[in-house]
């Protein structure tokens, strides 16, 4: 969280969760060819990836600080994920605590990978800023995540 897109965006870099490293990449680095490549856009310093789902795309902020998948609910915007409510709770954000609903996300497509019955959180209306998309994608779910904002993609390598 201390070093963010404002510093890293001009670089091609990899968050390697298995090795516990942040690595700046060079052309020809073999890590650039691994994993599922997803379109990435950056607007005013906020990165978003668009993940096609059976009920419509989800636009998520790839987030190295999120503990779980967070989906935002907004009036007039349908949620493009099938969820089963589990219980009510509270989540801590940089803006304080908020009421949330813990849910079971029945099926969630991330490139060629699919998460079934994955726990997540629904958070009501995060505010009017559309740059936040439909939620937060926790990057720790992957072995490695490579950002290349200039080329417009994010590559996510599955854990083994």
mmCIF file of C-alpha atoms in Angstrom:
data_model
loop_
_atom_site.group_PDB
_atom_site.id
_atom_site.type_symbol
_atom_site.label_atom_id
_atom_site.label_comp_id
_atom_site.label_asym_id
_atom_site.label_seq_id
_atom_site.Cartn_x
_atom_site.Cartn_y
_atom_site.Cartn_z
ATOM 1 C CA UNK A 1 0.000 0.000 0.000
ATOM 2 C CA UNK A 2 2.824 2.499 0.501
ATOM 3 C CA UNK A 3 4.141 2.202 -3.041
ATOM 4 C CA UNK A 4 1.260 2.349 -5.481
ATOM 5 C CA UNK A 5 0.322 2.951 -9.088
ATOM 6 C CA UNK A 6 1.519 6.547 -8.865
ATOM 7 C CA UNK A 7 5.113 5.250 -8.555
ATOM 8 C CA UNK A 8 4.927 1.885 -10.333
ATOM 9 C CA UNK A 9 2.693 2.606 -13.337
ATOM 10 C CA UNK A 10 5.489 3.636 -15.750
ATOM 11 C CA UNK A 11 7.252 0.291 -15.153
ATOM 12 C CA UNK A 12 6.555 -3.305 -16.088
ATOM 13 C CA UNK A 13 6.599 -5.006 -12.700
ATOM 14 C CA UNK A 14 5.674 -8.285 -11.056
ATOM 15 C CA UNK A 15 4.259 -8.901 -7.598
ATOM 16 C CA UNK A 16 5.618 -12.378 -6.900
ATOM 17 C CA UNK A 17 3.634 -13.726 -3.960
ATOM 18 C CA UNK A 18 5.383 -17.101 -3.927
ATOM 19 C CA UNK A 19 8.842 -15.501 -3.678
ATOM 20 C CA UNK A 20 7.666 -12.512 -1.607
ATOM 21 C CA UNK A 21 9.167 -10.043 -4.097
ATOM 22 C CA UNK A 22 8.343 -6.942 -6.102
ATOM 23 C CA UNK A 23 10.360 -7.170 -9.300
ATOM 24 C CA UNK A 24 10.828 -4.639 -12.112
ATOM 25 C CA UNK A 25 10.957 -6.536 -15.402
ATOM 26 C CA UNK A 26 12.989 -5.999 -18.545
ATOM 27 C CA UNK A 27 12.123 -6.868 -22.143
ATOM 28 C CA UNK A 28 12.394 -10.604 -22.720
ATOM 29 C CA UNK A 29 11.858 -11.506 -19.048
ATOM 30 C CA UNK A 30 10.283 -15.016 -19.089
ATOM 31 C CA UNK A 31 7.767 -14.039 -16.376
ATOM 32 C CA UNK A 32 6.064 -11.757 -18.921
ATOM 33 C CA UNK A 33 4.849 -14.727 -20.969
ATOM 34 C CA UNK A 34 3.293 -16.706 -18.082
ATOM 35 C CA UNK A 35 -0.302 -16.627 -16.900
ATOM 36 C CA UNK A 36 -3.650 -15.304 -18.081
ATOM 37 C CA UNK A 37 -3.440 -11.892 -19.729
ATOM 38 C CA UNK A 38 -6.324 -9.503 -19.023
ATOM 39 C CA UNK A 39 -6.952 -5.994 -20.401
ATOM 40 C CA UNK A 40 -5.850 -3.266 -17.985
ATOM 41 C CA UNK A 41 -6.776 0.402 -18.052
ATOM 42 C CA UNK A 42 -5.485 3.150 -15.779
ATOM 43 C CA UNK A 43 -7.552 6.287 -15.199
ATOM 44 C CA UNK A 44 -6.321 9.011 -12.868
ATOM 45 C CA UNK A 45 -3.962 6.541 -11.206
ATOM 46 C CA UNK A 46 -6.569 3.802 -10.616
ATOM 47 C CA UNK A 47 -6.040 0.500 -12.456
ATOM 48 C CA UNK A 48 -9.054 -1.557 -13.581
ATOM 49 C CA UNK A 49 -9.327 -4.933 -15.242
ATOM 50 C CA UNK A 50 -12.442 -6.141 -17.005
ATOM 51 C CA UNK A 51 -13.326 -9.775 -16.325
ATOM 52 C CA UNK A 52 -16.068 -11.325 -18.484
ATOM 53 C CA UNK A 53 -18.663 -13.245 -16.455
ATOM 54 C CA UNK A 54 -21.720 -15.216 -17.644
ATOM 55 C CA UNK A 55 -24.037 -12.434 -16.369
ATOM 56 C CA UNK A 56 -21.902 -9.531 -17.668
ATOM 57 C CA UNK A 57 -18.421 -8.137 -17.101
ATOM 58 C CA UNK A 58 -17.006 -7.106 -13.750
ATOM 59 C CA UNK A 59 -14.583 -4.177 -13.653
ATOM 60 C CA UNK A 60 -12.275 -4.697 -10.689
ATOM 61 C CA UNK A 61 -9.374 -2.854 -9.113
ATOM 62 C CA UNK A 62 -6.430 -5.276 -8.800
ATOM 63 C CA UNK A 63 -5.605 -4.782 -5.132
ATOM 64 C CA UNK A 64 -2.559 -6.064 -3.250
ATOM 65 C CA UNK A 65 -4.110 -5.073 0.084
ATOM 66 C CA UNK A 66 -7.549 -6.723 -0.160
ATOM 67 C CA UNK A 67 -8.027 -9.786 2.059
ATOM 68 C CA UNK A 68 -10.821 -11.191 -0.086
ATOM 69 C CA UNK A 69 -12.852 -10.479 -3.198
ATOM 70 C CA UNK A 70 -14.905 -7.337 -2.546
ATOM 71 C CA UNK A 71 -17.930 -6.540 -4.713
ATOM 72 C CA UNK A 72 -19.672 -3.181 -4.552
ATOM 73 C CA UNK A 73 -23.441 -2.867 -4.746
ATOM 74 C CA UNK A 74 -24.846 0.331 -6.203
ATOM 75 C CA UNK A 75 -28.455 1.365 -6.716
ATOM 76 C CA UNK A 76 -29.452 0.812 -10.340
ATOM 77 C CA UNK A 77 -26.367 -1.278 -11.203
ATOM 78 C CA UNK A 78 -26.902 -5.046 -11.332
ATOM 79 C CA UNK A 79 -24.372 -7.301 -9.675
ATOM 80 C CA UNK A 80 -22.873 -9.609 -12.324
ATOM 81 C CA UNK A 81 -22.041 -12.419 -9.919
ATOM 82 C CA UNK A 82 -24.134 -15.130 -8.288
ATOM 83 C CA UNK A 83 -23.820 -14.831 -4.529
ATOM 84 C CA UNK A 84 -25.271 -16.589 -1.497
ATOM 85 C CA UNK A 85 -25.492 -14.442 1.679
ATOM 86 C CA UNK A 86 -23.665 -15.864 4.697
ATOM 87 C CA UNK A 87 -23.755 -13.233 7.450
ATOM 88 C CA UNK A 88 -23.303 -9.563 8.296
ATOM 89 C CA UNK A 89 -20.013 -8.056 9.364
ATOM 90 C CA UNK A 90 -17.746 -5.019 9.335
ATOM 91 C CA UNK A 91 -14.741 -4.316 7.141
ATOM 92 C CA UNK A 92 -11.933 -1.895 7.808
ATOM 93 C CA UNK A 93 -10.958 0.411 4.944
ATOM 94 C CA UNK A 94 -8.638 3.392 4.674
ATOM 95 C CA UNK A 95 -11.736 5.513 5.375
ATOM 96 C CA UNK A 96 -12.737 3.657 8.543
ATOM 97 C CA UNK A 97 -15.112 0.756 9.183
ATOM 98 C CA UNK A 98 -18.122 -0.110 7.038
ATOM 99 C CA UNK A 99 -20.980 -2.568 7.321
ATOM 100 C CA UNK A 100 -20.562 -5.460 4.896
ATOM 101 C CA UNK A 101 -22.229 -8.713 3.973
ATOM 102 C CA UNK A 102 -20.101 -11.821 3.819
ATOM 103 C CA UNK A 103 -21.147 -13.936 0.837
ATOM 104 C CA UNK A 104 -20.298 -17.100 -1.007
ATOM 105 C CA UNK A 105 -19.559 -16.270 -4.639
ATOM 106 C CA UNK A 106 -20.902 -19.295 -6.474
ATOM 107 C CA UNK A 107 -18.811 -18.941 -9.621
ATOM 108 C CA UNK A 108 -16.270 -16.344 -10.647
ATOM 109 C CA UNK A 109 -14.284 -16.415 -13.882
ATOM 110 C CA UNK A 110 -10.741 -14.998 -13.972
ATOM 111 C CA UNK A 111 -9.398 -15.573 -17.470
ATOM 112 C CA UNK A 112 -9.147 -19.353 -17.973
ATOM 113 C CA UNK A 113 -9.403 -20.006 -14.215
ATOM 114 C CA UNK A 114 -12.638 -20.257 -12.282
ATOM 115 C CA UNK A 115 -13.255 -19.870 -8.570
ATOM 116 C CA UNK A 116 -16.240 -21.824 -7.285
ATOM 117 C CA UNK A 117 -17.829 -21.245 -3.881
ATOM 118 C CA UNK A 118 -15.322 -18.559 -2.958
ATOM 119 C CA UNK A 119 -15.941 -16.354 0.098
ATOM 120 C CA UNK A 120 -16.152 -12.638 -0.530
ATOM 121 C CA UNK A 121 -17.702 -9.450 0.768
ATOM 122 C CA UNK A 122 -20.473 -7.230 -0.553
ATOM 123 C CA UNK A 123 -20.006 -3.590 0.345
ATOM 124 C CA UNK A 124 -22.855 -1.160 -0.235
ATOM 125 C CA UNK A 125 -22.250 1.898 -2.414
ATOM 126 C CA UNK A 126 -18.565 2.836 -2.089
ATOM 127 C CA UNK A 127 -19.383 6.351 -3.292
ATOM 128 C CA UNK A 128 -19.783 8.187 -6.530
ATOM 129 C CA UNK A 129 -16.249 7.592 -7.859
ATOM 130 C CA UNK A 130 -16.690 5.314 -10.911
ATOM 131 C CA UNK A 131 -12.938 4.696 -11.022
ATOM 132 C CA UNK A 132 -13.430 2.132 -8.244
ATOM 133 C CA UNK A 133 -15.335 -0.116 -10.647
ATOM 134 C CA UNK A 134 -17.354 -3.038 -9.331
ATOM 135 C CA UNK A 135 -14.982 -4.067 -6.566
ATOM 136 C CA UNK A 136 -11.522 -5.212 -5.528
ATOM 137 C CA UNK A 137 -9.658 -8.274 -6.791
ATOM 138 C CA UNK A 138 -7.204 -9.577 -4.151
ATOM 139 C CA UNK A 139 -3.935 -10.279 -5.913
ATOM 140 C CA UNK A 140 -2.681 -12.713 -3.250
ATOM 141 C CA UNK A 141 -4.943 -15.320 -4.901
ATOM 142 C CA UNK A 142 -2.259 -15.658 -7.582
ATOM 143 C CA UNK A 143 1.338 -16.862 -7.575
ATOM 144 C CA UNK A 144 2.495 -13.844 -9.580
ATOM 145 C CA UNK A 145 0.835 -10.774 -11.086
ATOM 146 C CA UNK A 146 2.579 -8.690 -13.745
ATOM 147 C CA UNK A 147 1.458 -5.155 -14.594
ATOM 148 C CA UNK A 148 2.212 -3.543 -17.954
ATOM 149 C CA UNK A 149 0.074 -0.396 -18.003
ATOM 150 C CA UNK A 150 1.772 1.017 -21.101
ATOM 151 C CA UNK A 151 0.828 -2.095 -23.108
ATOM 152 C CA UNK A 152 -2.596 -2.225 -21.399
ATOM 153 C CA UNK A 153 -2.541 -5.609 -19.729
ATOM 154 C CA UNK A 154 -2.182 -7.475 -16.457
ATOM 155 C CA UNK A 155 -0.944 -11.075 -16.362
ATOM 156 C CA UNK A 156 -2.055 -13.337 -13.515
ATOM 157 C CA UNK A 157 -0.328 -16.652 -12.898
ATOM 158 C CA UNK A 158 -2.294 -19.251 -10.934
ATOM 159 C CA UNK A 159 -0.969 -20.807 -7.743
ATOM 160 C CA UNK A 160 0.023 -24.459 -8.037
#
